[in-house]
Short mmCIF file of C-alpha atoms and ligand atoms in Angstrom, two decimals:
data_model
loop_
_atom_site.label_atom_id
_atom_site.label_comp_id
_atom_site.label_asym_id
_atom_site.label_seq_id
_atom_site.Cartn_x
_atom_site.Cartn_y
_atom_site.Cartn_z
CA MET A 139 -10.18 -17.30 -22.70
CA VAL A 140 -11.08 -20.76 -21.46
CA THR A 141 -14.82 -21.32 -21.37
CA THR A 142 -16.35 -23.20 -18.47
CA PRO A 143 -19.24 -25.56 -19.13
CA ASP A 144 -22.56 -24.50 -17.57
CA SER A 145 -22.62 -27.54 -15.30
CA ALA A 146 -19.26 -26.49 -13.82
CA VAL A 147 -20.51 -22.95 -13.21
CA GLY A 148 -23.50 -24.46 -11.38
CA ALA A 149 -21.20 -26.55 -9.20
CA ARG A 150 -19.04 -23.53 -8.32
CA ALA A 151 -22.08 -21.59 -7.13
CA LYS A 152 -22.87 -24.35 -4.61
CA TYR A 153 -19.60 -23.74 -2.73
CA GLU A 154 -18.08 -20.89 -0.82
CA PRO A 155 -14.35 -20.43 -0.24
CA VAL A 156 -12.91 -19.85 3.24
CA ILE A 157 -9.53 -18.13 3.21
CA GLY A 158 -7.12 -17.24 5.99
CA LEU A 159 -3.80 -15.47 5.40
CA GLU A 160 -0.51 -15.63 7.26
CA VAL A 161 1.74 -12.71 6.50
CA HIS A 162 5.38 -12.53 7.54
CA VAL A 163 6.79 -9.04 7.76
CA GLN A 164 10.47 -8.31 8.30
CA LEU A 165 11.06 -5.55 10.83
CA LEU A 166 13.39 -2.71 9.85
CA THR A 167 15.74 -2.98 12.81
CA GLU A 168 19.45 -2.51 12.19
CA SER A 169 20.44 -5.62 14.11
CA LYS A 170 18.94 -9.08 14.42
CA ILE A 171 16.33 -10.08 16.97
CA PHE A 172 18.60 -11.97 19.40
CA CYS A 173 22.15 -10.78 18.53
CA SER A 174 23.90 -7.67 17.27
CA CYS A 175 24.54 -8.92 13.70
CA SER A 176 23.47 -6.58 10.90
CA THR A 177 20.19 -7.24 9.08
CA ARG A 178 21.42 -5.59 5.86
CA PHE A 179 20.08 -7.25 2.73
CA GLY A 180 22.53 -8.20 -0.03
CA ALA A 181 25.70 -8.63 2.07
CA PRO A 182 28.10 -11.40 0.89
CA PRO A 183 26.82 -14.82 2.07
CA ASN A 184 27.49 -15.77 5.70
CA THR A 185 29.13 -12.48 6.68
CA ASN A 186 26.37 -11.21 9.00
CA VAL A 187 26.61 -14.10 11.44
CA CYS A 188 27.82 -14.79 14.98
CA PRO A 189 27.70 -17.70 17.48
CA VAL A 190 24.16 -16.71 18.58
CA CYS A 191 22.49 -16.73 15.16
CA LEU A 192 24.59 -19.70 14.06
CA GLY A 193 23.18 -21.62 17.02
CA MET A 194 26.54 -22.48 18.59
CA PRO A 195 26.29 -24.39 21.89
CA GLY A 196 26.50 -22.14 24.92
CA SER A 197 25.52 -18.94 23.12
CA LEU A 198 22.54 -17.07 24.54
CA PRO A 199 19.91 -14.90 22.87
CA VAL A 200 19.30 -11.30 24.00
CA LEU A 201 16.04 -9.74 22.84
CA ASN A 202 16.26 -6.62 20.64
CA LYS A 203 14.19 -3.86 22.27
CA LYS A 204 13.58 -2.06 18.98
CA ALA A 205 12.10 -5.23 17.47
CA VAL A 206 9.59 -5.38 20.33
CA GLU A 207 8.67 -1.71 19.84
CA TYR A 208 8.14 -2.25 16.12
CA ALA A 209 6.03 -5.36 16.71
CA VAL A 210 3.87 -3.51 19.24
CA LEU A 211 3.55 -0.50 16.93
CA ALA A 212 2.35 -2.75 14.09
CA ALA A 213 -0.05 -4.50 16.47
CA MET A 214 -1.55 -1.18 17.53
CA ALA A 215 -1.95 -0.06 13.93
CA LEU A 216 -3.85 -3.30 13.26
CA ASN A 217 -6.16 -2.69 16.23
CA CYS A 218 -4.78 -5.64 18.18
CA ARG A 219 -4.86 -6.03 21.95
CA VAL A 220 -1.25 -5.99 23.13
CA ASN A 221 -0.66 -8.62 25.79
CA GLU A 222 1.24 -7.39 28.83
CA THR A 223 3.08 -10.70 29.05
CA SER A 224 3.99 -12.89 26.13
CA ILE A 225 6.21 -15.93 25.90
CA PHE A 226 8.85 -16.94 23.39
CA ALA A 227 8.69 -20.59 22.41
CA ARG A 228 10.85 -23.03 20.52
CA LYS A 229 9.36 -24.37 17.33
CA ASN A 230 11.32 -27.53 16.63
CA TYR A 231 11.96 -28.75 13.12
CA PHE A 232 14.92 -29.75 11.07
CA TYR A 233 15.83 -27.79 8.01
CA PRO A 234 19.29 -27.21 6.50
CA ASP A 235 18.98 -23.42 6.77
CA LEU A 236 17.95 -23.56 10.43
CA PRO A 237 21.22 -24.17 12.31
CA LYS A 238 19.75 -24.43 15.82
CA GLY A 239 17.24 -27.12 14.80
CA TYR A 240 14.49 -24.88 16.17
CA GLN A 241 13.13 -21.43 15.52
CA ILE A 242 12.42 -19.04 18.37
CA SER A 243 8.83 -17.95 17.88
CA GLN A 244 5.76 -17.35 20.01
CA TYR A 245 3.02 -19.91 20.42
CA ASP A 246 0.09 -19.80 22.84
CA LYS A 247 1.02 -16.41 24.34
CA PRO A 248 1.77 -14.09 21.42
CA VAL A 249 2.61 -10.42 21.86
CA ALA A 250 -0.76 -9.30 20.42
CA GLU A 251 -4.19 -10.72 19.53
CA HIS A 252 -7.76 -9.86 18.50
CA GLY A 253 -7.16 -7.18 15.89
CA SER A 254 -8.98 -6.29 12.71
CA ILE A 255 -8.81 -4.13 9.63
CA GLU A 256 -11.61 -2.95 7.39
CA ILE A 257 -11.36 -3.58 3.66
CA LYS A 258 -13.61 -2.12 0.97
CA ILE A 259 -15.21 -4.58 -1.38
CA ASP A 260 -17.65 -3.43 -4.10
CA GLY A 261 -18.07 -0.15 -2.25
CA ALA A 262 -19.05 -1.84 1.03
CA LYS A 263 -16.88 -2.15 4.13
CA LYS A 264 -15.95 -5.54 5.52
CA LYS A 265 -14.07 -6.23 8.72
CA ILE A 266 -11.36 -8.91 8.55
CA GLY A 267 -10.29 -10.21 11.92
CA ILE A 268 -6.68 -10.65 12.92
CA THR A 269 -6.29 -13.63 15.22
CA ARG A 270 -2.79 -12.91 16.41
CA LEU A 271 0.44 -11.11 15.78
CA HIS A 272 3.56 -12.76 17.08
CA MET A 273 7.30 -12.20 16.94
CA GLU A 274 9.80 -14.69 15.63
CA GLU A 275 13.22 -15.03 14.05
CA ASP A 276 13.73 -15.73 10.36
CA ALA A 277 15.57 -18.79 9.06
CA GLY A 278 18.48 -18.75 6.61
CA LYS A 279 18.28 -19.32 2.87
CA SER A 280 19.04 -22.37 0.78
CA LEU A 281 20.54 -21.31 -2.52
CA HIS A 282 19.97 -23.47 -5.59
CA GLU A 283 21.47 -21.14 -8.17
CA GLY A 284 23.94 -18.29 -8.59
CA PHE A 285 27.16 -20.11 -7.58
CA PRO A 286 29.63 -22.32 -9.53
CA GLU A 287 28.52 -25.80 -8.41
CA ALA A 288 24.81 -25.00 -8.35
CA ALA A 289 23.99 -27.91 -10.65
CA GLU A 290 25.15 -30.49 -8.08
CA LYS A 291 24.98 -28.68 -4.75
CA THR A 292 22.80 -26.52 -2.56
CA ALA A 293 24.48 -23.68 -0.69
CA ILE A 294 23.36 -22.15 2.58
CA ASP A 295 23.42 -18.43 3.38
CA LEU A 296 22.77 -17.73 7.06
CA ASN A 297 22.76 -13.92 6.85
CA ARG A 298 18.98 -13.93 7.22
CA THR A 299 19.02 -16.25 10.23
CA GLY A 300 17.72 -14.34 13.25
CA VAL A 301 16.32 -11.38 11.34
CA PRO A 302 13.23 -10.17 13.26
CA LEU A 303 9.83 -10.96 11.83
CA ILE A 304 6.25 -10.51 12.85
CA GLU A 305 3.69 -13.01 11.66
CA ILE A 306 0.18 -11.66 11.24
CA VAL A 307 -2.48 -14.36 11.14
CA SER A 308 -5.94 -13.44 9.88
CA GLU A 309 -9.23 -15.00 10.90
CA PRO A 310 -10.77 -17.16 8.17
CA ASP A 311 -13.00 -14.18 7.33
CA ILE A 312 -11.84 -13.82 3.75
CA ALA A 313 -14.42 -15.14 1.30
CA SER A 314 -12.88 -14.57 -2.13
CA PRO A 315 -9.53 -14.12 -3.88
CA GLU A 316 -10.52 -10.47 -4.42
CA GLU A 317 -10.99 -9.95 -0.68
CA ALA A 318 -7.62 -11.57 -0.05
CA TYR A 319 -6.04 -9.12 -2.48
CA GLU A 320 -7.73 -6.13 -0.81
CA TYR A 321 -6.75 -7.34 2.65
CA LEU A 322 -3.09 -7.72 1.69
CA THR A 323 -3.01 -4.36 -0.05
CA LEU A 324 -4.47 -2.58 2.99
CA LEU A 325 -2.30 -4.52 5.44
CA LYS A 326 0.82 -3.55 3.52
CA GLU A 327 -0.28 0.08 3.36
CA ILE A 328 -0.83 0.21 7.12
CA ILE A 329 2.52 -1.46 7.88
CA LEU A 330 4.30 0.94 5.52
CA TYR A 331 2.66 3.88 7.29
CA THR A 332 3.96 2.70 10.66
CA GLY A 333 7.48 2.55 9.19
CA VAL A 334 8.30 -0.77 10.89
CA SER A 335 9.02 -2.53 7.58
CA ASP A 336 9.76 -1.65 3.96
CA CYS A 337 7.42 -4.51 2.89
CA ASN A 338 9.68 -5.18 -0.09
CA MET A 339 8.36 -8.42 -1.58
CA GLU A 340 11.29 -8.91 -3.96
CA GLU A 341 13.70 -8.95 -1.01
CA GLY A 342 11.35 -11.12 1.03
CA SER A 343 10.48 -8.44 3.59
CA LEU A 344 6.84 -9.37 3.13
CA ARG A 345 5.79 -12.97 2.49
CA CYS A 346 2.36 -14.49 2.42
CA ASP A 347 0.97 -17.99 2.90
CA ALA A 348 -2.70 -18.66 2.24
CA ASN A 349 -4.95 -21.29 3.82
CA ILE A 350 -7.86 -22.16 1.61
CA SER A 351 -10.81 -24.52 1.81
CA VAL A 352 -14.25 -24.68 0.25
CA ARG A 353 -17.54 -25.79 1.81
CA PRO A 354 -21.12 -26.08 0.57
CA ARG A 355 -22.88 -22.74 1.03
CA GLY A 356 -24.67 -22.60 4.38
CA GLN A 357 -22.52 -25.32 5.98
CA LYS A 358 -20.94 -24.29 9.27
CA GLU A 359 -17.98 -26.68 9.40
CA PHE A 360 -14.92 -25.85 7.39
CA GLY A 361 -13.78 -28.10 4.59
CA THR A 362 -10.26 -29.57 4.55
CA LYS A 363 -7.77 -26.80 3.83
CA THR A 364 -4.63 -26.63 1.78
CA GLU A 365 -1.86 -24.12 2.28
CA ILE A 366 -0.32 -22.19 -0.58
CA LYS A 367 3.21 -21.09 0.26
CA ASN A 368 5.80 -18.64 -0.97
CA VAL A 369 3.83 -16.66 -3.51
CA ASN A 370 5.75 -13.49 -4.24
CA SER A 371 3.13 -11.01 -5.41
CA PHE A 372 -0.41 -10.12 -4.38
CA ARG A 373 -1.60 -10.67 -7.94
CA PHE A 374 -0.17 -14.21 -7.94
CA ILE A 375 -1.83 -14.93 -4.60
CA ARG A 376 -5.16 -13.92 -6.09
CA GLU A 377 -4.53 -16.14 -9.12
CA ALA A 378 -3.32 -19.06 -7.00
CA LEU A 379 -6.46 -18.84 -4.85
CA GLU A 380 -8.69 -18.71 -7.91
CA TYR A 381 -7.02 -21.83 -9.27
CA GLU A 382 -7.10 -23.64 -5.93
CA ILE A 383 -10.82 -22.94 -5.36
CA ASP A 384 -11.67 -24.44 -8.75
CA ARG A 385 -9.38 -27.41 -8.15
CA GLN A 386 -10.90 -28.21 -4.75
CA ILE A 387 -14.45 -27.96 -6.08
CA ASP A 388 -13.56 -30.24 -8.99
CA VAL A 389 -12.07 -32.83 -6.60
CA ILE A 390 -15.15 -32.79 -4.34
CA GLU A 391 -17.63 -32.77 -7.23
CA SER A 392 -15.95 -35.80 -8.77
CA GLY A 393 -16.31 -37.71 -5.50
CA GLY A 394 -12.75 -37.20 -4.21
CA ARG A 395 -11.44 -35.81 -0.92
CA ILE A 396 -9.15 -32.85 -0.32
CA THR A 397 -5.83 -33.80 1.24
CA GLN A 398 -4.45 -31.41 3.85
CA GLU A 399 -1.17 -30.39 2.31
CA THR A 400 1.15 -27.57 1.34
CA ARG A 401 1.03 -26.55 -2.30
CA LEU A 402 3.26 -24.34 -4.41
CA TYR A 403 2.00 -21.96 -7.08
CA ASN A 404 3.61 -22.00 -10.51
CA ALA A 405 2.93 -18.53 -11.87
CA ASN A 406 3.93 -19.48 -15.43
CA GLU A 407 1.35 -22.23 -15.61
CA GLY A 408 -1.19 -20.61 -13.28
CA LYS A 409 -1.47 -23.86 -11.28
CA THR A 410 -0.71 -25.09 -7.77
CA TYR A 411 1.24 -28.29 -7.11
CA SER A 412 1.43 -30.50 -4.05
CA MET A 413 4.71 -29.93 -2.16
CA ARG A 414 4.35 -31.93 1.05
CA SER A 415 1.64 -33.09 3.40
CA LYS A 416 1.17 -30.58 6.18
CA GLU A 417 2.80 -31.11 9.53
CA GLN A 418 0.30 -30.95 12.36
CA ALA A 419 0.89 -28.24 14.95
CA HIS A 420 2.02 -30.74 17.60
CA ASP A 421 4.77 -31.99 15.31
CA TYR A 422 6.70 -28.84 16.17
CA ARG A 423 6.83 -29.78 19.87
CA TYR A 424 6.54 -26.18 20.99
CA PHE A 425 7.83 -25.42 24.46
CA PRO A 426 8.73 -22.16 26.24
CA GLU A 427 12.18 -20.87 25.29
CA PRO A 428 14.25 -21.46 28.46
CA ASP A 429 16.92 -18.89 27.53
CA LEU A 430 14.54 -15.92 27.41
CA LEU A 431 12.43 -14.30 30.12
CA PRO A 432 8.76 -13.67 29.46
CA LEU A 433 8.36 -10.47 27.44
CA VAL A 434 6.58 -7.79 29.48
CA VAL A 435 5.18 -4.73 27.76
CA ASP A 436 3.68 -2.73 30.62
CA GLU A 437 1.26 0.20 30.35
CA LYS A 438 4.05 2.78 30.55
CA TRP A 439 6.03 1.26 27.71
CA LYS A 440 2.87 0.72 25.71
CA SER A 441 1.88 4.37 25.99
CA GLU A 442 5.38 5.44 24.95
CA ILE A 443 5.12 3.28 21.83
CA ALA A 444 1.59 4.53 21.14
CA LYS A 445 3.00 8.05 20.83
CA GLN A 446 4.95 6.92 17.77
CA LEU A 447 1.80 5.69 16.05
CA PRO A 448 1.23 7.92 13.01
CA GLU A 449 -2.15 8.87 11.63
CA LEU A 450 -3.15 5.79 9.65
CA PRO A 451 -4.20 5.88 5.99
CA GLU A 452 -7.95 5.42 6.54
CA ALA A 453 -8.18 8.18 9.14
CA ARG A 454 -5.95 10.39 7.06
CA ARG A 455 -8.12 10.01 3.97
CA ALA A 456 -11.24 10.93 5.95
CA ARG A 457 -9.54 14.02 7.36
CA MET A 458 -8.13 15.12 4.00
CA VAL A 459 -11.58 14.93 2.41
CA ILE A 460 -12.77 17.44 5.02
CA ASP A 461 -9.63 19.62 5.23
CA TYR A 462 -9.11 20.11 1.50
CA GLY A 463 -12.59 19.54 0.08
CA ILE A 464 -11.38 16.71 -2.15
CA THR A 465 -13.18 13.53 -3.13
CA GLU A 466 -12.60 10.19 -1.46
CA TYR A 467 -11.03 8.91 -4.67
CA ASP A 468 -8.54 11.77 -4.75
CA ALA A 469 -7.73 11.21 -1.11
CA THR A 470 -7.02 7.56 -1.94
CA VAL A 471 -4.65 8.58 -4.73
CA LEU A 472 -2.94 11.21 -2.59
CA THR A 473 -2.36 8.76 0.27
CA TYR A 474 -0.95 6.10 -2.07
CA SER A 475 2.18 6.37 0.01
CA LYS A 476 2.86 8.20 3.24
CA GLU A 477 5.58 10.17 1.49
CA LEU A 478 3.22 11.44 -1.19
CA ALA A 479 0.53 12.34 1.34
CA ASP A 480 3.12 14.18 3.45
CA GLN A 481 4.32 16.05 0.35
CA PHE A 482 0.79 16.97 -0.66
CA GLU A 483 -0.11 18.19 2.77
CA SER A 484 3.02 20.29 3.20
CA ALA A 485 2.43 21.79 -0.27
CA ALA A 486 -1.22 22.45 0.49
CA LYS A 487 -0.31 24.09 3.78
CA ALA A 488 2.50 26.16 2.26
CA ALA A 489 0.28 27.43 -0.55
CA LYS A 490 -1.96 30.46 -0.07
CA ASN A 491 -5.03 28.40 -0.91
CA PRO A 492 -4.84 24.67 -0.04
CA LYS A 493 -8.07 23.91 -1.88
CA ARG A 494 -6.50 25.24 -5.07
CA VAL A 495 -3.55 22.86 -4.65
CA ALA A 496 -5.97 19.96 -4.27
CA ASN A 497 -7.93 21.13 -7.31
CA LEU A 498 -4.79 21.42 -9.42
CA VAL A 499 -3.69 17.93 -8.42
CA GLN A 500 -7.08 16.54 -9.37
CA GLY A 501 -7.81 18.72 -12.38
CA GLU A 502 -4.46 19.29 -14.03
CA LEU A 503 -1.94 16.77 -12.70
CA MET A 504 -3.85 13.47 -12.53
CA GLY A 505 -5.22 13.73 -16.06
CA ARG A 506 -1.79 14.37 -17.54
CA LEU A 507 -0.27 11.51 -15.53
CA LYS A 508 -2.99 9.16 -16.69
CA ALA A 509 -2.52 10.19 -20.33
CA LYS A 510 1.19 9.36 -20.04
CA ASN A 511 0.54 6.23 -18.00
CA LEU A 512 2.64 7.54 -15.12
CA GLU A 513 2.31 6.90 -11.41
CA ILE A 514 2.18 9.99 -9.23
CA GLY A 515 5.66 9.16 -7.94
CA GLN A 516 6.94 9.59 -11.53
CA SER A 517 5.33 12.99 -12.06
CA PRO A 518 7.67 15.63 -13.52
CA ILE A 519 5.79 18.23 -11.47
CA SER A 520 6.46 17.88 -7.76
CA MET A 521 4.02 18.85 -5.05
CA GLN A 522 6.18 21.93 -4.40
CA GLY A 523 5.73 22.75 -8.09
CA VAL A 524 1.98 22.41 -7.79
CA ALA A 525 1.99 24.67 -4.73
CA ALA A 526 4.11 27.29 -6.54
CA SER A 527 1.81 27.25 -9.57
CA ALA A 528 -1.26 27.50 -7.34
CA ASP A 529 0.16 30.65 -5.73
CA LEU A 530 0.86 32.22 -9.12
CA VAL A 531 -2.75 31.72 -10.17
CA GLU A 532 -3.97 32.86 -6.77
CA SER A 533 -2.08 36.16 -7.00
CA GLY A 534 -3.30 36.74 -10.55
CA ALA A 535 0.23 36.60 -11.97
CA ILE A 536 -0.70 33.84 -14.41
CA SER A 537 -4.03 32.74 -15.82
CA GLY A 538 -5.51 29.27 -15.68
CA LYS A 539 -4.82 28.90 -19.37
CA MET A 540 -1.15 29.83 -18.87
CA LEU A 541 -0.88 27.30 -16.06
CA LYS A 542 -2.21 24.59 -18.35
CA ASP A 543 0.38 25.51 -21.00
CA LEU A 544 3.19 25.50 -18.44
CA TYR A 545 2.06 22.10 -17.16
CA ASP A 546 2.10 20.79 -20.73
CA LEU A 547 5.67 22.09 -21.13
CA SER A 548 6.68 20.44 -17.85
CA PHE A 549 5.45 17.09 -19.09
CA GLU A 550 7.08 17.58 -22.51
CA ARG A 551 10.44 18.53 -21.02
CA GLY A 552 10.25 16.24 -17.99
CA LYS A 553 11.02 19.20 -15.73
CA ASP A 554 9.37 20.56 -12.62
CA PHE A 555 6.99 23.51 -12.84
CA SER A 556 9.33 26.06 -11.30
CA ALA A 557 12.15 25.16 -13.72
CA VAL A 558 9.85 25.54 -16.73
CA TYR A 559 8.43 28.78 -15.35
CA GLU A 560 11.99 30.15 -15.19
CA GLU A 561 12.87 28.82 -18.66
CA GLU A 562 9.83 30.59 -20.08
CA GLY A 563 11.06 33.85 -18.56
CA ARG A 564 8.55 34.02 -15.69
CA PRO A 565 5.57 34.89 -17.89
CA VAL A 566 2.80 37.05 -16.45
CA GLN A 567 -0.68 37.45 -17.77
CA SER A 568 -1.51 40.64 -19.53
CA SER A 569 -3.17 43.40 -17.54
CA ASP A 570 -2.11 45.96 -20.13
CA THR A 571 -5.47 47.71 -20.25
CA SER A 572 -4.95 49.67 -23.46
CA ALA A 573 -4.59 46.49 -25.52
CA LEU A 574 -7.54 44.93 -23.73
CA GLU A 575 -9.68 48.03 -24.15
CA GLU A 576 -9.05 47.89 -27.87
CA ILE A 577 -10.26 44.29 -28.01
CA ILE A 578 -13.32 45.15 -25.90
CA ASP A 579 -14.24 48.16 -28.04
CA GLU A 580 -14.19 45.95 -31.13
CA LEU A 581 -16.32 43.30 -29.44
CA VAL A 582 -18.88 45.79 -28.16
CA ALA A 583 -19.18 47.28 -31.63
CA ALA A 584 -19.52 43.86 -33.27
CA ASN A 585 -22.20 42.52 -30.87
CA PRO A 586 -24.91 45.16 -30.45
CA LYS A 587 -27.60 42.58 -29.67
CA GLN A 588 -25.70 41.22 -26.63
CA VAL A 589 -24.94 44.77 -25.46
CA GLU A 590 -28.68 45.52 -25.69
CA GLN A 591 -29.50 42.42 -23.63
CA TYR A 592 -26.95 43.39 -20.99
CA ARG A 593 -28.27 46.91 -20.67
CA ALA A 594 -31.84 45.53 -20.44
CA GLY A 595 -30.75 43.72 -17.26
CA LYS A 596 -29.48 40.33 -18.46
CA LYS A 597 -26.15 40.68 -16.63
CA THR A 598 -25.09 37.11 -17.32
CA VAL A 599 -24.30 38.12 -20.89
CA ILE A 600 -21.02 39.46 -19.54
CA GLY A 601 -19.81 35.84 -19.52
CA PHE A 602 -20.07 35.78 -23.30
CA PHE A 603 -17.89 38.89 -23.58
CA VAL A 604 -15.33 37.62 -21.06
CA GLY A 605 -15.02 34.40 -23.07
CA GLN A 606 -14.51 36.38 -26.30
CA VAL A 607 -11.86 38.63 -24.74
CA MET A 608 -9.97 35.67 -23.27
CA LYS A 609 -10.03 33.98 -26.67
CA ALA A 610 -8.84 37.11 -28.46
CA SER A 611 -6.00 37.52 -25.93
CA LYS A 612 -5.07 33.84 -26.29
CA GLY A 613 -5.71 33.30 -22.61
CA GLN A 614 -3.12 35.87 -21.58
CA ALA A 615 -5.57 38.39 -20.13
CA ASN A 616 -6.25 38.65 -16.41
CA PRO A 617 -9.94 37.69 -16.06
CA GLN A 618 -10.43 40.04 -13.14
CA VAL A 619 -9.18 43.03 -15.13
CA VAL A 620 -11.26 41.94 -18.13
CA ASN A 621 -14.37 41.80 -15.95
CA GLN A 622 -13.79 45.31 -14.59
CA LEU A 623 -13.16 46.84 -18.00
CA LEU A 624 -16.15 45.07 -19.52
CA SER A 625 -18.60 46.18 -16.83
CA LYS A 626 -17.45 49.76 -17.29
CA LYS A 627 -17.85 49.62 -21.09
CA LEU A 628 -21.17 47.80 -21.04
CA GLU A 629 -22.75 50.09 -18.47
CA GLY A 630 -22.07 52.66 -21.19
ZN1 LIG B 1798 24.33 -13.00 15.01
#
């Protein structure tokens, strides 16, 4: 680990970071935002293109209704106000992978504004504002590798041109790299729940740019910001911000000034590098897109879209804590993905005792997963398996000890509970009373003192006998039957 001199630590404490995040999310529509070309990822280069997305003269854009619905759905999930009228605007810049010479985006009248989400930081809640959510089209891709003449040439793939995006811009409410990480994690979770994007970072369905500045603690005005672009994991964004905060403080402390610029993060070195000085907003010469009407999302349409809004993760966790009597931590684990939460809930509802399903997940499944370093999605025992095992315990067919053994076998064999239960010949716990009575007779004879105590009124002693019987039967005995037989014998 690199040690930091005390003087440097002192300097760091004098400053506070101000972070704002811009997140681009690709919407999961089948066709592009202004034409009917496919949005499928991984198609051969330049096969999903047409005159509209190639920007041929005379071609006209037609807005994709589904893209609007997805954008509005995401906006609602992020507590944004959806504007009844929003305007598409041309953002003019030249780039080789932008054939029209402008990108259709939204500028001063975005589809939604004034949202927020609540992150948890050190156990406390913190609201992070969302300034705006707007719709835009994606640009193409410049390829620098993966084709024969890559050493001398750059190739252009325009399949991505015109793929629908939403850009979600946060308020500069984020005060540390950790908060940025939490914000992004929660944002992604919410978007995934709405189903409007797969948020796949490797395929570029979710991209994040970070604006970062530092200022002396207590100062109102912001310092000069830099923008970190194209970081492809949340962990790298956290690292890039950590590096950039230190770099900016060092520059200021040594009497220098921060230049407003775009920087790239090199994950191998853990450093950011200057890429280009930042264009000012007016350099884009935004003006209303003349080929598209204003977008109107009226109350009727809005309420139709609102009906598609699923229960969101935070609300779901709160409800699950109440419905199934589980802890907040367990609810967090069980809502890791919507799919898992759906599975858990259908298993819990299908089982005779939902609380038992929750208990088994917490008590028997999580521990085994942790020991094997597995995510819940990799569990050999499915939620249906947990529900089936819960019912077997509930009906008294198997004991808790037998369930534990069967779970161990499931993990050893990498098979689901029901398969292992079949392989083991559908074992049932012993309620063969003659064998049990024999064990109990021996125990009663061998422990006269405890029998005396029981008969003198210390009824809790029965627990000692139950434990002994269970041990002697290697966990195969039905505890209920054992209890009945014991009470009868001990009453004398
Ligand atoms: Zn097209």
